[in-house]
CSV table of C-alpha atoms and ligand atoms in Angstrom, one decimal:
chain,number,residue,atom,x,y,z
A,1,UNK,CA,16.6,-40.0,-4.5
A,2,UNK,CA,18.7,-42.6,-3.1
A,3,UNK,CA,18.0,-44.3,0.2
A,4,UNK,CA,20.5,-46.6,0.3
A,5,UNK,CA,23.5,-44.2,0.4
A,6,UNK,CA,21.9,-40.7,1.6
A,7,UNK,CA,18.8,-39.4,3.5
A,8,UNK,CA,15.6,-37.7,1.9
A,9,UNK,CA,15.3,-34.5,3.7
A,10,UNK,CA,12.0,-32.6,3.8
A,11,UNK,CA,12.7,-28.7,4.7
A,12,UNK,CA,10.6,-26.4,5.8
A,13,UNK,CA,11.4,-22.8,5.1
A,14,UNK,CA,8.6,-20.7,6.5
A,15,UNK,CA,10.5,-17.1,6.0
A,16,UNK,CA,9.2,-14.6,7.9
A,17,UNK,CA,5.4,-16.0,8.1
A,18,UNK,CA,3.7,-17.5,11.5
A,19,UNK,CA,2.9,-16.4,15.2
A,20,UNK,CA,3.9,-18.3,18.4
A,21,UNK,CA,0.3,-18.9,18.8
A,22,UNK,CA,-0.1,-20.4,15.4
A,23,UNK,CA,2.8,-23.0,15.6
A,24,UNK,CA,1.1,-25.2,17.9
A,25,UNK,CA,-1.7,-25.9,15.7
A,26,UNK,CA,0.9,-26.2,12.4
A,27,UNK,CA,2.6,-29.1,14.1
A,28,UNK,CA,-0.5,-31.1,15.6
A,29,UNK,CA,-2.3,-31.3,12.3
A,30,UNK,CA,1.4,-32.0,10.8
A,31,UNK,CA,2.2,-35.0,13.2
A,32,UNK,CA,-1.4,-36.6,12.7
A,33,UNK,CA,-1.1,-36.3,8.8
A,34,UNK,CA,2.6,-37.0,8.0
A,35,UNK,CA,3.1,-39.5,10.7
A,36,UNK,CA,6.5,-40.9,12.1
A,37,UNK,CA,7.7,-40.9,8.2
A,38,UNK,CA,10.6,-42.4,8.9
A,39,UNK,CA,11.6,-42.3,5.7
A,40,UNK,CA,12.8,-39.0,5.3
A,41,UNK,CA,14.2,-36.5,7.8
A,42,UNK,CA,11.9,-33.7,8.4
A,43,UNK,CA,12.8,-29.9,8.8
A,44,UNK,CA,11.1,-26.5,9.9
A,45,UNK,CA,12.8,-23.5,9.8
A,46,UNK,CA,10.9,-20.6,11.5
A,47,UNK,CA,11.8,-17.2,12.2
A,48,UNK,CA,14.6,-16.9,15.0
A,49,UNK,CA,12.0,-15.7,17.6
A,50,UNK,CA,10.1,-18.6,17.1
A,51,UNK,CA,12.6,-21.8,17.2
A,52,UNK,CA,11.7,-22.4,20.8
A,53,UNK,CA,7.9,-22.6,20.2
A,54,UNK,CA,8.2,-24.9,17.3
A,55,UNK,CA,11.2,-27.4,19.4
A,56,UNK,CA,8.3,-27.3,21.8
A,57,UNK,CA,5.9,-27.9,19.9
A,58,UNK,CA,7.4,-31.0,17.3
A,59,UNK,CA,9.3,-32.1,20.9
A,60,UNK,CA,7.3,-35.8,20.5
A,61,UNK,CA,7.8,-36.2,17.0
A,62,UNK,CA,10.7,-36.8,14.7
A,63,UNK,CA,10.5,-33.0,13.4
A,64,UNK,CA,14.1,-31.7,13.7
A,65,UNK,CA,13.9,-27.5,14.1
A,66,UNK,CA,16.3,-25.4,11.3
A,67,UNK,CA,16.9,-22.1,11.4
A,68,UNK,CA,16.8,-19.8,8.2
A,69,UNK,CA,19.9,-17.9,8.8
A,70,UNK,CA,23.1,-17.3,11.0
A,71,UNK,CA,26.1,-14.8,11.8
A,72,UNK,CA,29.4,-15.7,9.5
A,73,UNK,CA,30.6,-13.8,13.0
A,74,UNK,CA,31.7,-15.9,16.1
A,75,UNK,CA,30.5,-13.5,18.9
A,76,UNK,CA,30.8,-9.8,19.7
A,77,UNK,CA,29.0,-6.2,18.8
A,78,UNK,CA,27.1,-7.6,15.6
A,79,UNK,CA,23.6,-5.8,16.6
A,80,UNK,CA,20.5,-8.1,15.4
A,81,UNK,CA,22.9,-10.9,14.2
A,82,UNK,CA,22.5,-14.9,16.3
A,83,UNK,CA,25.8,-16.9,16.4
A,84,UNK,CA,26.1,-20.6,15.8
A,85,UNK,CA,27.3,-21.2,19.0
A,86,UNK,CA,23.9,-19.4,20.2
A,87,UNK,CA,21.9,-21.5,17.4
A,88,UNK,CA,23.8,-25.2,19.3
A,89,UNK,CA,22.9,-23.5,22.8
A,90,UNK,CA,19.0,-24.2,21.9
A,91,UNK,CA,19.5,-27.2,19.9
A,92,UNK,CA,19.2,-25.9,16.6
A,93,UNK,CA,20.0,-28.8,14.1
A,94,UNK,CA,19.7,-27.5,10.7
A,95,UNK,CA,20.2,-23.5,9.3
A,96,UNK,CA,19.6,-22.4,6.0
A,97,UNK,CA,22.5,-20.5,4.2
A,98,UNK,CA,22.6,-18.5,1.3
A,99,UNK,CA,19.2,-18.7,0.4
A,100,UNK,CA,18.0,-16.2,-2.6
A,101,UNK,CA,16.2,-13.6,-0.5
A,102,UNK,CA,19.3,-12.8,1.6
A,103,UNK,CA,21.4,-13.1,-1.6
A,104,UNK,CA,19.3,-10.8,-3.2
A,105,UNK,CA,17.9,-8.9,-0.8
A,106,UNK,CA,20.8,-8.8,2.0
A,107,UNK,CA,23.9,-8.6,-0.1
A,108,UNK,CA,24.8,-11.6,0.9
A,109,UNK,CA,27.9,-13.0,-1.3
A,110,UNK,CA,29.4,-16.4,-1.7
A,111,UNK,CA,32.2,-15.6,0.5
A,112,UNK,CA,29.5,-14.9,2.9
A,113,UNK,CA,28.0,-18.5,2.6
A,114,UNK,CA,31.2,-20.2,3.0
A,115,UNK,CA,32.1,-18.3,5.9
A,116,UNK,CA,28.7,-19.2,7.6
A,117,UNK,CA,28.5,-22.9,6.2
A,118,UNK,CA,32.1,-23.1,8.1
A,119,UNK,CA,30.5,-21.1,11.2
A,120,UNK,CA,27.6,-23.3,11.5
A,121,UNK,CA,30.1,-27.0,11.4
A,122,UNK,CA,31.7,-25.8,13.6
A,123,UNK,CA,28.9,-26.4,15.5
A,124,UNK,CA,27.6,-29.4,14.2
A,125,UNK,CA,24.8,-27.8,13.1
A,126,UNK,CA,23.7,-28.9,9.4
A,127,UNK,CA,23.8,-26.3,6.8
A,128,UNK,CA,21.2,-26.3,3.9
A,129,UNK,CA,23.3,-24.0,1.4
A,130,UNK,CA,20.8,-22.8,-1.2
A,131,UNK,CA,22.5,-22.2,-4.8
A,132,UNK,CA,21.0,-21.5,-8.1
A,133,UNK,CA,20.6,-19.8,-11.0
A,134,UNK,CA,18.3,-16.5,-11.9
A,135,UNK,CA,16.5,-15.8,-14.9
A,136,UNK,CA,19.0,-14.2,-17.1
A,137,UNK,CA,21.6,-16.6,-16.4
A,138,UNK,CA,19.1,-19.3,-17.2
A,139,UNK,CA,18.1,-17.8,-20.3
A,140,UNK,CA,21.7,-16.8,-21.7
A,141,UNK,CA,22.5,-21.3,-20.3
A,142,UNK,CA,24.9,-20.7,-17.6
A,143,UNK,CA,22.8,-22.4,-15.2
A,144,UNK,CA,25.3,-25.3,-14.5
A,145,UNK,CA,28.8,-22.7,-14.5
A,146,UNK,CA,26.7,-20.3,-12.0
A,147,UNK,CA,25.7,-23.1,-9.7
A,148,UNK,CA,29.3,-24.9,-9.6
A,149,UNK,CA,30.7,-21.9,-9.0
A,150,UNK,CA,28.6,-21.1,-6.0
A,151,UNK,CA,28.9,-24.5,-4.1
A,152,UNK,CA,32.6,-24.8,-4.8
A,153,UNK,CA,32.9,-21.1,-3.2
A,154,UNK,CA,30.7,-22.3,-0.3
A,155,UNK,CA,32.1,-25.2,0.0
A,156,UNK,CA,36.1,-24.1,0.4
A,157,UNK,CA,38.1,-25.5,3.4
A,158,UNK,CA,35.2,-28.1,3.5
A,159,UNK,CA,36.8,-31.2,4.9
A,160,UNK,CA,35.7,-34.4,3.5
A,161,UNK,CA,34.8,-35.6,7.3
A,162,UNK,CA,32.4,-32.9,7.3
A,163,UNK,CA,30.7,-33.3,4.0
A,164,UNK,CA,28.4,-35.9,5.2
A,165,UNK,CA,26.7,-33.4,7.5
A,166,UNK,CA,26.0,-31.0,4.8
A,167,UNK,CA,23.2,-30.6,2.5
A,168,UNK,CA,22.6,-28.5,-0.6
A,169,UNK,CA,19.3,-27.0,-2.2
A,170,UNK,CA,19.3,-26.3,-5.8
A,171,UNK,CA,16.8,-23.0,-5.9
A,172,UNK,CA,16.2,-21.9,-9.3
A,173,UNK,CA,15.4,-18.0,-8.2
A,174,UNK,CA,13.1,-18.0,-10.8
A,175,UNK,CA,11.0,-20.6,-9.5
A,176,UNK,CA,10.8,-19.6,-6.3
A,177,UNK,CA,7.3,-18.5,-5.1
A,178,UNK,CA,6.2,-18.0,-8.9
A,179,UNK,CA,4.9,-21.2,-9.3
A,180,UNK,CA,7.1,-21.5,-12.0
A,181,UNK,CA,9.2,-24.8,-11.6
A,182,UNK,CA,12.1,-26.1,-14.3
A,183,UNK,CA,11.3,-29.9,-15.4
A,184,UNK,CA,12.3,-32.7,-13.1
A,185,UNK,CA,14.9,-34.1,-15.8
A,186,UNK,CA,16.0,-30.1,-15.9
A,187,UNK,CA,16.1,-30.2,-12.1
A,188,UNK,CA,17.8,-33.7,-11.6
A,189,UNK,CA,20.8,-32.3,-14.2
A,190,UNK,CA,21.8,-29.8,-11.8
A,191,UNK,CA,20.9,-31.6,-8.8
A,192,UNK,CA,23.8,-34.2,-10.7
A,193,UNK,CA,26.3,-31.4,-11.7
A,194,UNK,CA,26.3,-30.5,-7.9
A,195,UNK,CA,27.3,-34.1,-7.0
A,196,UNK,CA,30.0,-34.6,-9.9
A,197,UNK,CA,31.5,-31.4,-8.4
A,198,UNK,CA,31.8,-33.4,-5.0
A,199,UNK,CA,33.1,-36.1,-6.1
A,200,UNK,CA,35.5,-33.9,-8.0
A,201,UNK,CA,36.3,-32.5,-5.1
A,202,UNK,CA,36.5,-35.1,-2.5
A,203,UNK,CA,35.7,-38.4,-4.5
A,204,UNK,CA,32.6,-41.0,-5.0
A,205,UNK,CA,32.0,-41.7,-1.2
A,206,UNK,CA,31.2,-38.5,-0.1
A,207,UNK,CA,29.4,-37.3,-3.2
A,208,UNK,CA,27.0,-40.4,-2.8
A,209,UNK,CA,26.3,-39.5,0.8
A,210,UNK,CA,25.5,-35.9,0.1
A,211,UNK,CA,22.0,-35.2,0.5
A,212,UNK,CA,20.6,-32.9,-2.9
A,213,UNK,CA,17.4,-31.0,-2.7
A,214,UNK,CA,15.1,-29.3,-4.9
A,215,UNK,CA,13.6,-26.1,-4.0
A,216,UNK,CA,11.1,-23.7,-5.8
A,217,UNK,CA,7.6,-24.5,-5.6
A,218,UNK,CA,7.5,-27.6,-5.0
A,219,UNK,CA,3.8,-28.7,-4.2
A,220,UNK,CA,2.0,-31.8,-3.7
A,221,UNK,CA,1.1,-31.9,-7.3
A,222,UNK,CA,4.3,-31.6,-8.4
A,223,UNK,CA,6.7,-33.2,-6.0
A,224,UNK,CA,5.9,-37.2,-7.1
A,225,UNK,CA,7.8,-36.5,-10.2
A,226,UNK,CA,10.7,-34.0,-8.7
A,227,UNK,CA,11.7,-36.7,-5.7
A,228,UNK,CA,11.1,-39.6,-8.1
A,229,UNK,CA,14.8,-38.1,-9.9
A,230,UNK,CA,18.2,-40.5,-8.7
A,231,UNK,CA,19.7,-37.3,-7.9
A,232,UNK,CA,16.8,-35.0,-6.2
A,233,UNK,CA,17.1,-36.1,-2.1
A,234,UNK,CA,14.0,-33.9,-0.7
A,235,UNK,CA,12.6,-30.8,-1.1
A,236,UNK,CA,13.1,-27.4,0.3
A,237,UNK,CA,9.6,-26.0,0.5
A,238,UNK,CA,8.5,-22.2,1.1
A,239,UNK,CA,4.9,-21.5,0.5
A,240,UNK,CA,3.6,-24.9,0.6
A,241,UNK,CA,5.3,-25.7,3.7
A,242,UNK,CA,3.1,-23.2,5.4
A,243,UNK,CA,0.0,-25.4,5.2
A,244,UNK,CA,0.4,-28.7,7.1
A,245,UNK,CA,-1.6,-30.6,4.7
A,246,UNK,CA,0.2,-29.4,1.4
A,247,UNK,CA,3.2,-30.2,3.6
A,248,UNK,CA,2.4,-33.4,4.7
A,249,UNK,CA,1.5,-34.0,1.2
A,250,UNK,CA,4.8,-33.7,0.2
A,251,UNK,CA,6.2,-35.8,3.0
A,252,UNK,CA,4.2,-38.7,1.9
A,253,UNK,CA,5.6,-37.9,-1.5
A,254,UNK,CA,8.8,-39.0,-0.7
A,255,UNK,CA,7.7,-42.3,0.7
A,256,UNK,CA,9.6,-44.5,-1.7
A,257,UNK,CA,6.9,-46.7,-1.5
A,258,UNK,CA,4.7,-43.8,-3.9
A,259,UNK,CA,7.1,-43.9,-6.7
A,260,UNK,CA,9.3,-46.2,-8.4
A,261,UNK,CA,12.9,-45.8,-6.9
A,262,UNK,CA,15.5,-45.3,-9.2
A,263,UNK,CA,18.4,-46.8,-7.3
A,264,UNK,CA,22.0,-45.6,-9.3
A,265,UNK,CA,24.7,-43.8,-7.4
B,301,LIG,C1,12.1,-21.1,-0.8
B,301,LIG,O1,11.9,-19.9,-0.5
B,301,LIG,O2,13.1,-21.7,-0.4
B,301,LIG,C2,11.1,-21.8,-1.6
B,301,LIG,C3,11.4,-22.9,-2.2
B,301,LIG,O3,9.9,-21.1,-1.8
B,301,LIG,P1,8.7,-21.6,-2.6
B,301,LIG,O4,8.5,-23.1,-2.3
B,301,LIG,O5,7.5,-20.8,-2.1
B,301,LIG,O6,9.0,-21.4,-4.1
């Protein structure tokens, strides 16, 4: 990571885990063992039903609240769906979009992502877009040509003004909840590809400023060496995020005061 130009964000994707009555005691035990750590910005997405519990809950902390998905439609008969503009009414701050599951499980193209990454600035609420590559396409190397080609299709119409407020999560679907994770060098090159890309696309400033996470468990034992990369900014964590010590674990992780900071653009 690097502090001086971008954030470390810490996510929190819980997927379709947790009861109201269970997020209460999630965020005490989170707030006594991660503390204030202010240096990172830290994210939990729950379940739809369950973003006002958790605001309520993490209301005296730094915690921001995410969601894990959103309409690409503004408003009208779209049965189930949530809007942005319904997400800003409650104070959402982050959403994640594109992530695996819905890709793989919901259809969900990267025409889709883009139109829901624009959906969501539009109301200045932070998309996480999740990109990566799955097995086959790791195995026959066109890990870097199927990630570019998903954030520069969910990134079209992007303006430069805007970039700054998004973030991106390089998700190896293979990795994710297998315990299987690439190398952090492995890791960092994509997390790096993503940000030549930017800066392709809308020149050094912006790139640097562009917060890059890792995702696909990540745990505490392993998260020291993925953050410790110039070009990994966080973590976006699934099953370790649902215990607040593993989570917290990985919070302190990426105090830069644990590792030595590598600090290149
Ligand atoms: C995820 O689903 O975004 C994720 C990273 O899951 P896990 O940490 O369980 O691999």
């Amino acid at each position: 990571m690097n502090r001086k130009y971008r954030r470390t964000v810490i996510a929190a994707n819980w997927k379709m885990n947790m009861l109201a009555s269970e997020v209460r005691a999630f965020a005490e035990e989170l707030k006594q063992k991660a503390g204030p750590a202010r240096w990172c910005d830290v994210v939990v997405c729950p379940s739809f039903v369950l973003i006002p519990a958790a605001q309520k809950a993490f209301r005296d902390s730094r915690v921001a609240v995410g969601a894990q998905d959103l309409s690409l439609h503004e408003s009208g008969a779209y049965t189930g769906e949530v809007s942005a503009a319904q997400l800003q009414d409650i104070g959402v701050q982050y959403v994640i979009i594109g992530h695996s599951e819905r890709r793989g499980n919901f259809g969900e193209t990267d025409m889709d992502v883009n139109a829901k990454v624009t959906a969501a600035l539009a109301r200045n609420i932070r998309p996480i877009i999740c990109v990566g590559e799955n097995a086959a396409e790791r195995d026959m190397g066109v890990t870097i040509e199927r990630v570019t080609l998903q954030v520069k299709t969910a990134l079209a119409g992007v303006p430069a003004s805007k970039m700054r407020r998004v973030v991106i999560a390089y998700e190896p679907v293979w990795a994710i909840g297998t315990g299987r994770t690439p190398t952090a060098e492995d890791a960092a090159a994509v997390a790096g590809a993503i940000r030549a890309l930017i800066r392709g696309l809308h020149g050094a400033r912006t790139a640097r400023a562009v917060s890059i996470l890792y995702g696909g468990s990540m745990t505490p034992a392993n998260a020291g060496d993925l953050l410790a990369q110039p070009d990994i900014d966080g973590g976006l964590v699934g099953g370790a995020s649902l215990s607040p010590s593993d989570f917290a674990a990985i919070i302190h992780a990426a105090n830069p005061d644990n590792y030595q900071g590598i600090t290149t653009a």
